[in-house]
Structures are given as C-alpha cells and as structure tokens.
Coordinates of C-alpha atoms and ligand atoms in Angstrom, one line a residue:
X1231 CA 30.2 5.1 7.2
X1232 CA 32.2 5.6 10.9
X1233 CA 32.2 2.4 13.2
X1234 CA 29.4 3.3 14.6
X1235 CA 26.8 1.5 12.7
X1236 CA 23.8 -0.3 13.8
X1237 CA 21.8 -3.0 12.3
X1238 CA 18.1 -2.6 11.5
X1239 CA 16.0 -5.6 11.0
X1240 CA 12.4 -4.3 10.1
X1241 CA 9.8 -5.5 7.2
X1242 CA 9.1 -2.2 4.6
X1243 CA 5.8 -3.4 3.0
X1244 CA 5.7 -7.3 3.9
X1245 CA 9.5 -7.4 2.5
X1246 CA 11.7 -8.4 5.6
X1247 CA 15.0 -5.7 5.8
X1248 CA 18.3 -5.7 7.3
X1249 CA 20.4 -3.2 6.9
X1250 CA 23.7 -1.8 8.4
X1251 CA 23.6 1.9 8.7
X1252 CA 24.4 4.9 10.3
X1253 CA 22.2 5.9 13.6
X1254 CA 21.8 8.9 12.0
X1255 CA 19.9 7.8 8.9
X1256 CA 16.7 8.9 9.0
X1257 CA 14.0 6.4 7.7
X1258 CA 13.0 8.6 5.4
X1259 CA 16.6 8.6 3.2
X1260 CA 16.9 5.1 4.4
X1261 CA 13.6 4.0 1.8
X1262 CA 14.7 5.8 -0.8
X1263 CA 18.3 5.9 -1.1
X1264 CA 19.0 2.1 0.2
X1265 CA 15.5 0.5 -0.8
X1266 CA 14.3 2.5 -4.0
X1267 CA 11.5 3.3 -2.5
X1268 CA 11.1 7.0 -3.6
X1269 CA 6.9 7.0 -3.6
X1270 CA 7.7 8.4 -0.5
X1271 CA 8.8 12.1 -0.9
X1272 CA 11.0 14.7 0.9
X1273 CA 9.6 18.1 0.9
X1274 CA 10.9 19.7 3.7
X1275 CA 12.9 17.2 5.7
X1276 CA 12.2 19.6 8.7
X1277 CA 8.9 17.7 10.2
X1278 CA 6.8 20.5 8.6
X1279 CA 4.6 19.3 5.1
X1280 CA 4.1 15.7 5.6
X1281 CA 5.5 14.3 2.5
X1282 CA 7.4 12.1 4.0
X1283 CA 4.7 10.8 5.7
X1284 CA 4.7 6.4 6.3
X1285 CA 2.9 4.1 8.7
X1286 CA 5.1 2.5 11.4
X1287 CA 2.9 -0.8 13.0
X1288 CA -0.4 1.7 11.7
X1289 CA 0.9 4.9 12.7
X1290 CA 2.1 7.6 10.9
X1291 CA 5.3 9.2 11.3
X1292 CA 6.7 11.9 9.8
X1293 CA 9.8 9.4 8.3
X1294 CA 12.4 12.3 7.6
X1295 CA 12.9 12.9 11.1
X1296 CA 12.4 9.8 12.5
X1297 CA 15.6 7.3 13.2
X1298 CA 15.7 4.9 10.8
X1299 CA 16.6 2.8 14.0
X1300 CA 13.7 3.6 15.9
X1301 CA 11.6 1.3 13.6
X1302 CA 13.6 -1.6 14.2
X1303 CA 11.3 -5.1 14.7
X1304 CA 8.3 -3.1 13.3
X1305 CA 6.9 -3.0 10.8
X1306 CA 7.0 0.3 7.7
X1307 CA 4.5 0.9 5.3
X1308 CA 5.2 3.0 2.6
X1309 CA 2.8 4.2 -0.7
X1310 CA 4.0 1.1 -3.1
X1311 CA 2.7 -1.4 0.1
X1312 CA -1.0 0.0 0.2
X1313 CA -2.3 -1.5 -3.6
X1314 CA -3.8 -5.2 -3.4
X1315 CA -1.3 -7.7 -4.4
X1316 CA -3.3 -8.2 -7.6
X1317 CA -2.7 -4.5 -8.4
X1318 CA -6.0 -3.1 -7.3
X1319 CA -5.5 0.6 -5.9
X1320 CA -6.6 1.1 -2.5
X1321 CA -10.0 2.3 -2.0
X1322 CA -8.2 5.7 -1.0
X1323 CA -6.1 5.7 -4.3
X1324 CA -9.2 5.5 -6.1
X1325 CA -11.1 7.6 -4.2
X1326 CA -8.0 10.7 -5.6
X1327 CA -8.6 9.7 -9.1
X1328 CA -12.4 9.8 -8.1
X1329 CA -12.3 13.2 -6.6
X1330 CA -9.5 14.6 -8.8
X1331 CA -7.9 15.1 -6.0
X1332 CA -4.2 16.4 -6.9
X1333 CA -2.5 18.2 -9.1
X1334 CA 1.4 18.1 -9.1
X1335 CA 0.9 14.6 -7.2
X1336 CA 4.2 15.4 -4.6
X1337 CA 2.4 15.8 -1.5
X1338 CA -0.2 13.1 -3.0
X1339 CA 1.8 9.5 -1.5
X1340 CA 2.3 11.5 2.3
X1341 CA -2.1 12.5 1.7
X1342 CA -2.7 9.1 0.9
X1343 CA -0.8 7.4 3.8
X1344 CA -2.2 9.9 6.4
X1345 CA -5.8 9.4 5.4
X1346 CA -5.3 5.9 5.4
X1347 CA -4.7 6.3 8.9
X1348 CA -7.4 8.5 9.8
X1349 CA -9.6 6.2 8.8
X1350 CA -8.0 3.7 10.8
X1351 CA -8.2 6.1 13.3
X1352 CA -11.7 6.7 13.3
X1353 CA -11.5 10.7 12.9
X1354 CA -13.8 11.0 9.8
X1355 CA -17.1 11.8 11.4
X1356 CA -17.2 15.3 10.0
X1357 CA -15.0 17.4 7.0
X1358 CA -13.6 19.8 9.5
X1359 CA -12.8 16.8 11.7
X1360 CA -11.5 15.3 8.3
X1361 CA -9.1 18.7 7.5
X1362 CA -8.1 18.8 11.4
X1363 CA -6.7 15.2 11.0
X1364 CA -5.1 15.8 7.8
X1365 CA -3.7 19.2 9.0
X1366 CA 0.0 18.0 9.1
X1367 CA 0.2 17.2 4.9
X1368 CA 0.5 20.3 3.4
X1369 CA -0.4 20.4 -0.8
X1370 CA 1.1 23.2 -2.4
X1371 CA -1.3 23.3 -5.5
X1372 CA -4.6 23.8 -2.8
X1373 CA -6.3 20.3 -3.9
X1374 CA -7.5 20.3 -0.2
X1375 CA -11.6 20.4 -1.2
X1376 CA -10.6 16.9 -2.9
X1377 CA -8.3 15.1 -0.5
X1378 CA -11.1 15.9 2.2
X1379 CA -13.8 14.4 -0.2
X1380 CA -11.9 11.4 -1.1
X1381 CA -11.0 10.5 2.5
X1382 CA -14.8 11.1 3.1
X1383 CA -16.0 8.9 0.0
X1384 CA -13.3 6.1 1.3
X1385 CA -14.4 6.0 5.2
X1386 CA -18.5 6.1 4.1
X1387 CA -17.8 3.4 1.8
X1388 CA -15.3 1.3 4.6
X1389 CA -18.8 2.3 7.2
X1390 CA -21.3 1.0 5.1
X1391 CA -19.2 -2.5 4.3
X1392 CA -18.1 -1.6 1.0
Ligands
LIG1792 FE1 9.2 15.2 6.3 FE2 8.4 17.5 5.2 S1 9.8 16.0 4.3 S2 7.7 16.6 7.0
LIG1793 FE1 0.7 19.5 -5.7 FE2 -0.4 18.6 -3.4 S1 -1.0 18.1 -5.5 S2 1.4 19.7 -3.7

C-alpha cells in the first residue's frame, strides 16, 4: 500500500466501517476482499453486466467502478443486508424462488439489488418499463421472462400493502 492512503468511514449493511485503503480501491474489491462480502459479484469489472451492482444511500451503483472513497459517510447495501434480521428473504428474494427466476445464480445478487431499486424507484408500471429499468444487469443463462415477473409479483404485492 504507497503513502497515499485514505480512510473510509461508511456503514456496509447497518455494520459501521473504517478502513485505510488505497484511493484506488474500488468498492467493489473493497467488500469482498477486506469485508467478505462476496454476495456481490465481479463479472466484468468494466461497468458493463451489473453484477456488481449495490445500493449507495438507495441508489445503485455499479460498485466495480466506483471509488471505494466516494461512499464515504454513506451508507452501502450489499445482497447479505436485504433479508429481515430474523432471516426472512426479502419479498424480492422470494419472489426469484417464486418465479424460478435464475439459473447459474451469478448475475442473480446484482438482479436482486437493482430491482430492489426499481421498486423504490417507482418504474414498475409496465414489463417493458420493468426490462428498460433492469437493462443494465445482464444474465447470461436468459432467465430475463422470470426476473421481470418477480420484480412485477414484488412491486404489485408492495402496491397493494402486502
Ligand atoms: Fe461491475 Fe460488471 S462487474 S458492471
Ligand atoms: Fe446465470 Fe443470470 S442466472 S447469469
């Protein structure tokens, strides 16, 4: 590590961090090779497949090319922060078991974290509006027909106060 480091003082799900690292660490290396946190996956590390993908204070990032310095004071969320703290699955998680909605399961924690978010988001109205939203994860085995159907299930369900 050069001289150059820089402290980062963040919380990754609830847990308060504070590392010493390297400006150049991305966030995405910096959860799984300093926090264990390998849920979250690197496909491409380019920006381009979304496998990466975690929420930064509700918005997703794509973490492999984003600083790991740049989230400093926020707050990450990453696939092991989105089941109840009684070990429930997230509506969304249940919703992919529901809708058998993977099938290798390495672009599955990046779906699950994006659609969280476009629920949040409030861009479920239609399935193409679905797809359009979830445009940036890219699923190698083609388990697009059930990602879109368990984003739908989960955002009817959240609409009608399930
Ligand atoms: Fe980050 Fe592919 S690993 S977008
Ligand atoms: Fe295999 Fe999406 S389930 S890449």
């Amino acid at each position: 590590m050069s001289d150059s480091t820089v402290e980062l003082t963040c919380t990754v799900n609830g847990q308060h961090v504070q590392l010493k690292l390297d400006p150049r660490e991305s966030l995405l290396d910096v959860l799984r090779e300093r926090l264990s946190l390998t849920g979250t996956k690197k496909g491409c590390d380019q920006g381009h497949c979304g496998a990466c993908t975690a929420l930064v204070d509700g918005r997703r990032v794509v973490s492999c090319l984003t600083p790991a310095v740049q989230v400093n004071r926020q707050a990450v969320t990453t696939i092991e922060g989105v089941a109840d703290t009684d070990g429930s699955l997230h509506p969304l998680q249940q919703a992919f078991i529901d809708n058998d909605a993977l099938q290798c399961g390495y672009c599955t924690p990046g779906q699950i974290i994006s659609g969280i978010a476009c629920i949040a988001e409030g861009h479920t109205d239609t399935d193409d509006e679905i797809r359009e939203y979830l445009s940036g994860n890219i699923c190698r085995c083609g388990a697009y027909p059930g990602i879109v159907a368990a984003v739908r299930q989960t955002a009817d369900a959240a609409r009608n106060g399930a």
